mmCIF file of C-alpha atoms in Angstrom:
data_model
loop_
_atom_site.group_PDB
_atom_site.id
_atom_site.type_symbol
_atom_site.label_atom_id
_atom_site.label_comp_id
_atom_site.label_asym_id
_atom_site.label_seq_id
_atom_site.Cartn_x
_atom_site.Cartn_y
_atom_site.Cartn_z
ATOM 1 C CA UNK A 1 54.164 -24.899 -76.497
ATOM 2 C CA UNK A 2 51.651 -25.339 -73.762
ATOM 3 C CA UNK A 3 48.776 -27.616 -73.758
ATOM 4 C CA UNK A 4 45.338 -26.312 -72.874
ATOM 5 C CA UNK A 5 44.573 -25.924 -69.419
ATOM 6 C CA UNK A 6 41.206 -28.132 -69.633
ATOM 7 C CA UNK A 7 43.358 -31.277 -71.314
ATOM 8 C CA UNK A 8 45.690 -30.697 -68.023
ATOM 9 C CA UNK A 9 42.514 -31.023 -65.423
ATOM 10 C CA UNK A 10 41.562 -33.594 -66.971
ATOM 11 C CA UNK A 11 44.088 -35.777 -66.667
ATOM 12 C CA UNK A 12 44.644 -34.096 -62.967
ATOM 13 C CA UNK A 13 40.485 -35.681 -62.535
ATOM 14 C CA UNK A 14 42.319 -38.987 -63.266
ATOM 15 C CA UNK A 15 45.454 -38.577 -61.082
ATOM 16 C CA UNK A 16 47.590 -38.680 -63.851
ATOM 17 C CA UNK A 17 50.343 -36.531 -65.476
ATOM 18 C CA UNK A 18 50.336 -34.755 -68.911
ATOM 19 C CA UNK A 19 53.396 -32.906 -70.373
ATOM 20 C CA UNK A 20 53.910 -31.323 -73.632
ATOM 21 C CA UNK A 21 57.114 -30.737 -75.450
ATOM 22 C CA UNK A 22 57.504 -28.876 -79.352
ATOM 23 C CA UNK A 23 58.361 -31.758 -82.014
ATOM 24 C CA UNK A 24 61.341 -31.674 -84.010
ATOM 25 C CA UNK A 25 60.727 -29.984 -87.682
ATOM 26 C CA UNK A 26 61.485 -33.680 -89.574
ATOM 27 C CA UNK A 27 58.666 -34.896 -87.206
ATOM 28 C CA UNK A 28 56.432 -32.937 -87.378
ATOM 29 C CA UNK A 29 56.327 -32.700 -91.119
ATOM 30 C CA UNK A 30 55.708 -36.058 -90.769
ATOM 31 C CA UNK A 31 53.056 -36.194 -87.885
ATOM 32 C CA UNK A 32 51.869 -33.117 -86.718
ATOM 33 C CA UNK A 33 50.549 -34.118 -83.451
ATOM 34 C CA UNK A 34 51.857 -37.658 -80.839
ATOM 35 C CA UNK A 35 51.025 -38.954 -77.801
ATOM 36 C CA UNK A 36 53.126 -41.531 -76.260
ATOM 37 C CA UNK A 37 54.121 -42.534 -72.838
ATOM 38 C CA UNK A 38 57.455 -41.231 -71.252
ATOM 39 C CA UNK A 39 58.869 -41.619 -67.578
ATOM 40 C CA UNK A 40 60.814 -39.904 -65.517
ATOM 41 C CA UNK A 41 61.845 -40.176 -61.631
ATOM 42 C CA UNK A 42 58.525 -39.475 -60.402
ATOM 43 C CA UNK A 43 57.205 -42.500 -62.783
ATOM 44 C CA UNK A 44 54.777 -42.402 -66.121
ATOM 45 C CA UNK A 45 52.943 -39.725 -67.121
ATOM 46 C CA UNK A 46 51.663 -38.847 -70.924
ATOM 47 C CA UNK A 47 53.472 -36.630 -72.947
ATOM 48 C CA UNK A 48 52.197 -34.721 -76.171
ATOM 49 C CA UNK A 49 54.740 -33.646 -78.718
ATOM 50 C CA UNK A 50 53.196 -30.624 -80.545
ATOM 51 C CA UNK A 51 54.774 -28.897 -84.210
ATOM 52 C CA UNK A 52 56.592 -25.846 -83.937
ATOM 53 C CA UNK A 53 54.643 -24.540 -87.054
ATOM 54 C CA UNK A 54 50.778 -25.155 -85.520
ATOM 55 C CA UNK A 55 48.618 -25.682 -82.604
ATOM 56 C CA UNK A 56 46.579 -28.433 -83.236
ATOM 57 C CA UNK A 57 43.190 -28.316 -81.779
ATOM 58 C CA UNK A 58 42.973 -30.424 -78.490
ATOM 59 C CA UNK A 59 39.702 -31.044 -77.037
ATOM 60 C CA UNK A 60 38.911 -33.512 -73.786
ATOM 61 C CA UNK A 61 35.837 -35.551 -75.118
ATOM 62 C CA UNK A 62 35.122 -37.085 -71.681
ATOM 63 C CA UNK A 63 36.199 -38.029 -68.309
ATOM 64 C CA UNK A 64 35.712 -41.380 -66.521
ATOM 65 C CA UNK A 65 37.672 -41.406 -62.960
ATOM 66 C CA UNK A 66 36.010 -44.650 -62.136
ATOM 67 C CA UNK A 67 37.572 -46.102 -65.041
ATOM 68 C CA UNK A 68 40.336 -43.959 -64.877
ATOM 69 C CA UNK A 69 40.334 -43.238 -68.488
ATOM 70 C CA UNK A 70 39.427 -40.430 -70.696
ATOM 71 C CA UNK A 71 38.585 -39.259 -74.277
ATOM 72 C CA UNK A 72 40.972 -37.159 -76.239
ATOM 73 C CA UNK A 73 40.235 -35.575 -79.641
ATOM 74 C CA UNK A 74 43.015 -33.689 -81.878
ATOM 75 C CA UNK A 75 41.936 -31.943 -84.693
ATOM 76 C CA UNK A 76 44.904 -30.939 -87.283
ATOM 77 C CA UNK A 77 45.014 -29.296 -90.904
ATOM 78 C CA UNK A 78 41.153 -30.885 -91.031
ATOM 79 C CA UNK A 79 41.948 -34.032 -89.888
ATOM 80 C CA UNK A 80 41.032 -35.474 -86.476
ATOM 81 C CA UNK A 81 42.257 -38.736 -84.211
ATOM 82 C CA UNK A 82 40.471 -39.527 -81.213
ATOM 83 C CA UNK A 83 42.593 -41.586 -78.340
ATOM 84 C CA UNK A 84 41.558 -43.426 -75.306
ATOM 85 C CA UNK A 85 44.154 -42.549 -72.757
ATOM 86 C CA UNK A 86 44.084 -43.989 -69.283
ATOM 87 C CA UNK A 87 45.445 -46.250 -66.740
ATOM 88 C CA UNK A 88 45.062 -50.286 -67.808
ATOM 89 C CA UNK A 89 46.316 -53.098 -64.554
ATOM 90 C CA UNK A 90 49.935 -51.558 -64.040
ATOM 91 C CA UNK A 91 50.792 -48.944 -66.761
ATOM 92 C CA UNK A 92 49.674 -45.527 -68.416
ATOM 93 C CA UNK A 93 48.116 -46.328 -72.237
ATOM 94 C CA UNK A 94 46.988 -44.900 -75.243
ATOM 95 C CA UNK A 95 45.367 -46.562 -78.020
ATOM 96 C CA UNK A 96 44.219 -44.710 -81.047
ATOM 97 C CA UNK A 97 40.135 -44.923 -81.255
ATOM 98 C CA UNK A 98 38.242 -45.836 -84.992
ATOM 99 C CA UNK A 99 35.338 -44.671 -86.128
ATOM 100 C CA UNK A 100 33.683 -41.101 -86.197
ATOM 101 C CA UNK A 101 30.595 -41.855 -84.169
ATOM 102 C CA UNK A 102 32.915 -42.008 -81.204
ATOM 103 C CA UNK A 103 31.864 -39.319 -78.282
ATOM 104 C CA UNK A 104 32.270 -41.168 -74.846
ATOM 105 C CA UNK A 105 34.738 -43.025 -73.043
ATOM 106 C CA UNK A 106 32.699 -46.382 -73.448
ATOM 107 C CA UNK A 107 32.034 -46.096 -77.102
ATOM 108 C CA UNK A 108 35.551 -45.850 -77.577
ATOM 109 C CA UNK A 109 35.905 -49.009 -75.284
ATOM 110 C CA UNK A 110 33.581 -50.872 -77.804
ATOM 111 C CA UNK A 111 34.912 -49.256 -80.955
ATOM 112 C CA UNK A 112 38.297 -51.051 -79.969
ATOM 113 C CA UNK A 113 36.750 -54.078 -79.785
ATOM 114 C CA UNK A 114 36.508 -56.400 -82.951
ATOM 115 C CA UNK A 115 33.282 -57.924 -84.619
ATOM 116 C CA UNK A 116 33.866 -61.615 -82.977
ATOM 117 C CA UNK A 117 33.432 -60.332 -79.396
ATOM 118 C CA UNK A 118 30.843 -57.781 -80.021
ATOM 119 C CA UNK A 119 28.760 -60.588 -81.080
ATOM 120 C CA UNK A 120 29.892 -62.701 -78.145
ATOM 121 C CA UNK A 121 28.879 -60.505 -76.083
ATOM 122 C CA UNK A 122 25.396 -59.754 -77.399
ATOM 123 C CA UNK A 123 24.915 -63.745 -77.361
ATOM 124 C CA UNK A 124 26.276 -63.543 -73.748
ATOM 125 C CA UNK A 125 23.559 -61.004 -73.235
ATOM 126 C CA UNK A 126 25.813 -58.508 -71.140
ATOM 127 C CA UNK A 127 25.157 -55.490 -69.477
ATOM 128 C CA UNK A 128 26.531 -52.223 -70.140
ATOM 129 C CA UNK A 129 28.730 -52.495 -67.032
ATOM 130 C CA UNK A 130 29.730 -55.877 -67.559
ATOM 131 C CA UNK A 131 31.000 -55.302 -71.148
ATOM 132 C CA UNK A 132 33.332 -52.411 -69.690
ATOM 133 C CA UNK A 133 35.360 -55.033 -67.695
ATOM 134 C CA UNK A 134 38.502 -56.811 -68.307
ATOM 135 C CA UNK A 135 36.835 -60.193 -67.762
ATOM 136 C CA UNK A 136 33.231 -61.541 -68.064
ATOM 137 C CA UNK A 137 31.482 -64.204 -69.605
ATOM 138 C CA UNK A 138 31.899 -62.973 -73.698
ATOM 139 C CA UNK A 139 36.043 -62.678 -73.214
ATOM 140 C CA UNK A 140 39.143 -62.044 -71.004
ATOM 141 C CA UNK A 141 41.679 -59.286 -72.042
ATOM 142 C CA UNK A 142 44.727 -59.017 -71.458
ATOM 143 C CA UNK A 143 46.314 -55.571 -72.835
ATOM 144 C CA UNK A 144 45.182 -55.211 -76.545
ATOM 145 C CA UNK A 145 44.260 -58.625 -77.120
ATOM 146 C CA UNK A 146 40.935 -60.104 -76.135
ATOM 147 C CA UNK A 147 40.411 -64.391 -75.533
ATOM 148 C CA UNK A 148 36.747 -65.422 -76.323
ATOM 149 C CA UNK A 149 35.872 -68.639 -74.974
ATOM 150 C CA UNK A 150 35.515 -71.723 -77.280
ATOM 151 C CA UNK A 151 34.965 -74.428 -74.447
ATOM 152 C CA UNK A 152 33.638 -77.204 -77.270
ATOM 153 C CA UNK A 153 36.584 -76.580 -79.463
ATOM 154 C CA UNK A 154 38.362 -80.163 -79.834
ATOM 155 C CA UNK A 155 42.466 -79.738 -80.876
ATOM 156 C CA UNK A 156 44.472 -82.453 -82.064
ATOM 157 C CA UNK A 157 47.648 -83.082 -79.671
ATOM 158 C CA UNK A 158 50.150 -82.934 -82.849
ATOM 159 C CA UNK A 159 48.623 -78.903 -83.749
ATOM 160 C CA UNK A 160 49.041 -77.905 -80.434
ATOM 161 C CA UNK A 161 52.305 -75.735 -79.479
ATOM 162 C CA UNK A 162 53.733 -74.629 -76.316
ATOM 163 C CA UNK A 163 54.954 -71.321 -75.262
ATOM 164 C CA UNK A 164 53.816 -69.607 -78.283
ATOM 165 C CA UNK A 165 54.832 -66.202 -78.641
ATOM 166 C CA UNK A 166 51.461 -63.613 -79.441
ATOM 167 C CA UNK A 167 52.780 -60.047 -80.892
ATOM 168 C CA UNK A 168 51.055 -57.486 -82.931
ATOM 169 C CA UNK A 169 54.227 -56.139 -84.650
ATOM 170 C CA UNK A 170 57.849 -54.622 -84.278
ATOM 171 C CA UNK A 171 58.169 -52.883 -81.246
ATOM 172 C CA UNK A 172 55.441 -54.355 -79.240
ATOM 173 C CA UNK A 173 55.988 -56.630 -75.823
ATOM 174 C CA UNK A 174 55.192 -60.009 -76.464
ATOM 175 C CA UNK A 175 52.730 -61.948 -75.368
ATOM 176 C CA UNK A 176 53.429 -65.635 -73.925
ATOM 177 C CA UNK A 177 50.767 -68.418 -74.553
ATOM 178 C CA UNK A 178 51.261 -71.861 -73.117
ATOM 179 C CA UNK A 179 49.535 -73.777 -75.499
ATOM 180 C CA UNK A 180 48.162 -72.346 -78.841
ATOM 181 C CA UNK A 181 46.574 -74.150 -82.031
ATOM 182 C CA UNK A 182 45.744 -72.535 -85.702
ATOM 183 C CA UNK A 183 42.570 -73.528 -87.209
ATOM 184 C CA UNK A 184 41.605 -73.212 -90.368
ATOM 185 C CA UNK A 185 42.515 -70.689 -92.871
ATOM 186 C CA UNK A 186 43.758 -70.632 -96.747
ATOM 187 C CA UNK A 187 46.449 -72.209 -98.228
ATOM 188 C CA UNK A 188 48.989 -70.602 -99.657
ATOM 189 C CA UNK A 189 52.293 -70.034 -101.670
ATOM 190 C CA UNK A 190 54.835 -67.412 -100.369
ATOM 191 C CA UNK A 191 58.326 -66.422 -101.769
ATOM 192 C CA UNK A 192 60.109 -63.212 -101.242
ATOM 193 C CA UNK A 193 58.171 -61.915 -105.062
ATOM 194 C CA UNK A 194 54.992 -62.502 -102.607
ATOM 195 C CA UNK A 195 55.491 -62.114 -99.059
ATOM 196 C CA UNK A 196 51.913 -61.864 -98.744
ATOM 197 C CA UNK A 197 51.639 -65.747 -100.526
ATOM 198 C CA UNK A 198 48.796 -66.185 -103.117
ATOM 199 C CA UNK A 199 46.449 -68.664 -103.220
ATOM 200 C CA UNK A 200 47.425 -72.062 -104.962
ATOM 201 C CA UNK A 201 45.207 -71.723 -107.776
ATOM 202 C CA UNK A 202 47.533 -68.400 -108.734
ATOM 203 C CA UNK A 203 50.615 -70.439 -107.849
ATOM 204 C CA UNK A 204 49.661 -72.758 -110.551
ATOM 205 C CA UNK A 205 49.094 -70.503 -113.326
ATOM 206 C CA UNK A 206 52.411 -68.910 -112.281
ATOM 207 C CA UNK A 207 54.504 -72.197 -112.841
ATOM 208 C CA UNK A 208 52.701 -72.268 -115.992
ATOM 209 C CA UNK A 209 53.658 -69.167 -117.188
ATOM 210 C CA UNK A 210 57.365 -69.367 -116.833
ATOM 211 C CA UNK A 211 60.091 -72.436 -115.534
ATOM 212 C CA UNK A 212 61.726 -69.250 -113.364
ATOM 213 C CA UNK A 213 58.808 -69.318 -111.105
ATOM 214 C CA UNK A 214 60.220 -72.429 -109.589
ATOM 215 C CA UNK A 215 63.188 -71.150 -108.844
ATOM 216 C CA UNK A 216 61.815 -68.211 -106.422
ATOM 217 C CA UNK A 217 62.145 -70.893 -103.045
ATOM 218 C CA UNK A 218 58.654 -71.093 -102.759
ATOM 219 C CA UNK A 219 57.019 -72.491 -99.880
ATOM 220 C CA UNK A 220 53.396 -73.383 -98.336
ATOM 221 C CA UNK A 221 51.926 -71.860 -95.585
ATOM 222 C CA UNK A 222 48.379 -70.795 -94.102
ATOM 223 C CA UNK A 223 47.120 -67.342 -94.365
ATOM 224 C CA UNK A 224 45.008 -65.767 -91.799
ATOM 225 C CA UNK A 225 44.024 -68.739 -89.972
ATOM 226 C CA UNK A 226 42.125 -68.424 -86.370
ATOM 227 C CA UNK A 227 44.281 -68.427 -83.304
ATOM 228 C CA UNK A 228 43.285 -70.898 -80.159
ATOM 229 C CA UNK A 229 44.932 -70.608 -76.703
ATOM 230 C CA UNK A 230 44.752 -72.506 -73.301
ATOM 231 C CA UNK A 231 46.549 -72.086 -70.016
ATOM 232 C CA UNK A 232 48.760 -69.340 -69.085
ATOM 233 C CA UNK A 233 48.945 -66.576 -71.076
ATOM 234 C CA UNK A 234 51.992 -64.132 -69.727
ATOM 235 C CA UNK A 235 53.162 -60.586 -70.098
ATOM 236 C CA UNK A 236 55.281 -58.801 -68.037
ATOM 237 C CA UNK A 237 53.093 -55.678 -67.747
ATOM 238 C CA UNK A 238 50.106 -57.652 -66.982
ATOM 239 C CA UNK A 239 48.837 -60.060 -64.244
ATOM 240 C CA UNK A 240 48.723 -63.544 -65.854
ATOM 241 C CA UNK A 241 45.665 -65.070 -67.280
ATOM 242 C CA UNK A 242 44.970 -68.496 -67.003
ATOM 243 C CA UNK A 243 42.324 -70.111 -69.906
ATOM 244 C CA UNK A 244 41.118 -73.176 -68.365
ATOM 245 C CA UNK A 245 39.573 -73.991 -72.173
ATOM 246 C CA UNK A 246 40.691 -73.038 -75.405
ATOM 247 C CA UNK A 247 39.681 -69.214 -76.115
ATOM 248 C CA UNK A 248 39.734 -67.630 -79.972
ATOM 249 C CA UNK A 249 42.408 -65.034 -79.654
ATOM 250 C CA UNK A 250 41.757 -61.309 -81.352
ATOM 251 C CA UNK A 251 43.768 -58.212 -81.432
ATOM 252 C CA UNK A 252 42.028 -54.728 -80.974
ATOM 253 C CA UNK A 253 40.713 -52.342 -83.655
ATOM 254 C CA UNK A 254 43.418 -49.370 -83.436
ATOM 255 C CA UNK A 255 45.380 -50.392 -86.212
ATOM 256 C CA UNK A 256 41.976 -49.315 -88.040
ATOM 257 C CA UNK A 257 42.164 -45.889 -86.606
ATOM 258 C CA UNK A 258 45.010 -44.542 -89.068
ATOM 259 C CA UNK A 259 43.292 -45.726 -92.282
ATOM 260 C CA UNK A 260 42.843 -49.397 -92.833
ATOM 261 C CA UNK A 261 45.061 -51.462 -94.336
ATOM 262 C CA UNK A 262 45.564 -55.040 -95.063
ATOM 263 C CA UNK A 263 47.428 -57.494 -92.832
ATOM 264 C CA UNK A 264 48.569 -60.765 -93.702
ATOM 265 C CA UNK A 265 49.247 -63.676 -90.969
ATOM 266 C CA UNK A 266 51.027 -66.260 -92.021
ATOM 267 C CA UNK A 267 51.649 -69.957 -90.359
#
């Protein structure tokens, strides 16, 4: 299948290479429509995997050469994804944009962002071009994750830990942080019943309920407490940041794009 010849300029506006290839019939009952990034000997370029059955509807949003990133919308059996495809310090991406107010290449740049460093940046009082970069006075990014500065943030020397690894899930490149802290959070209980822990309130009435509970090898930990990182923070596909104070650390919004779910970090 061939991909529409405005999707291909598009990309050409941006110097960049677009492909398409017809998805296998167990994928594509399962997705009907993927963008990922593939290489080949002339380096990366983005390729689209399209069903066999159907066309989805592809449709270029908008262009930004300066930025070197554009707006893609695909419409399929009445659903519709937007993704903000581009080129991000060394490498081709593609992150999946949330929200259906989303028409422009930098509302899909702050729709990515989370609530924390919106609000850092309207109390850094920012301008439109400023909030567009990879660094400025609200955060630093590096990839999908975004550092907000927390310069009065005191850390005891026994939380602190070195070399701390900072992934979003299986089959992403991790993250290394040279010194990182967890602050706060709740208390919990987890076992293998409740991966998820519950709170110890629950825990209690549990034990109470039955002796078995005690036997599930249950042990305390701290769910969703806030992340704090100094120093170095290294990736291999990005240049190296260095956090001269301790920064709150955030991931992006995509994993809202696809319906929201809830996400558990444990400590």
């Amino acid at each position: 299948m061939t991909l529409p010849l405005h999707l291909e300029r598009a990309f050409a506006r941006l110097n960049m290479r677009v492909h398409s290839m017809s998805a296998p019939v167990r994928r594509a009952a399962a997705s009907s429509f993927n963008l990922d990034i593939a290489t080949d000997r002339h380096g990366e370029y983005f390729e689209v995997r399209l069903p066999e059955q159907s066309q989805p509807e592809l449709l270029t949003l908008d262009v930004w050469p300066d930025l070197r990133q554009l707006l893609l919308m695909a419409r399929t059996d009445g659903r519709k994804g937007k993704f903000l495809c581009g080129f991000d310090e060394r490498h081709l991406f593609t992150a999946a944009v949330p929200g259906p107010g989303v028409r422009d290449v930098p509302g899909a740049m702050q729709a990515l962002k989370p609530a924390a460093v919106l609000t850092s940046e309207e109390h850094a009082h920012l301008r439109t071009s400023a909030r567009l970069r990879r660094r400025n006075a609200a955060f630093v990014r590096q990839g999908e994750w975004f550092f907000v500065p927390q310069p009065e943030l005191i850390v005891l020397p026994e939380r602190v830990r070195r070399n701390e690894p900072l992934s979003r899930g299986a089959g992403s490149k991790t993250h290394v942080c040279a010194e990182a802290a967890r602050v706060g959070g709740e208390p919990v209980m987890v076992c293998s019943r409740f991966p998820s822990g519950v709170p110890l309130a629950r825990y209690l009435q549990l034990v109470r309920s039955s002796a078995l509970v005690m036997t599930w090898h249950w042990q305390q930990m701290t769910r969703n407490p806030e992340l704090y990182v100094r120093g170095e923070v290294r990736h291999k596909d990005h240049a190296t940041l260095t956090l001269p104070t301790w920064h709150r650390v955030l991931m992006n919004t995509e994993n809202e794009a696809a319906g929201r779910r809830t996400v558990a970090f444990l400590d």
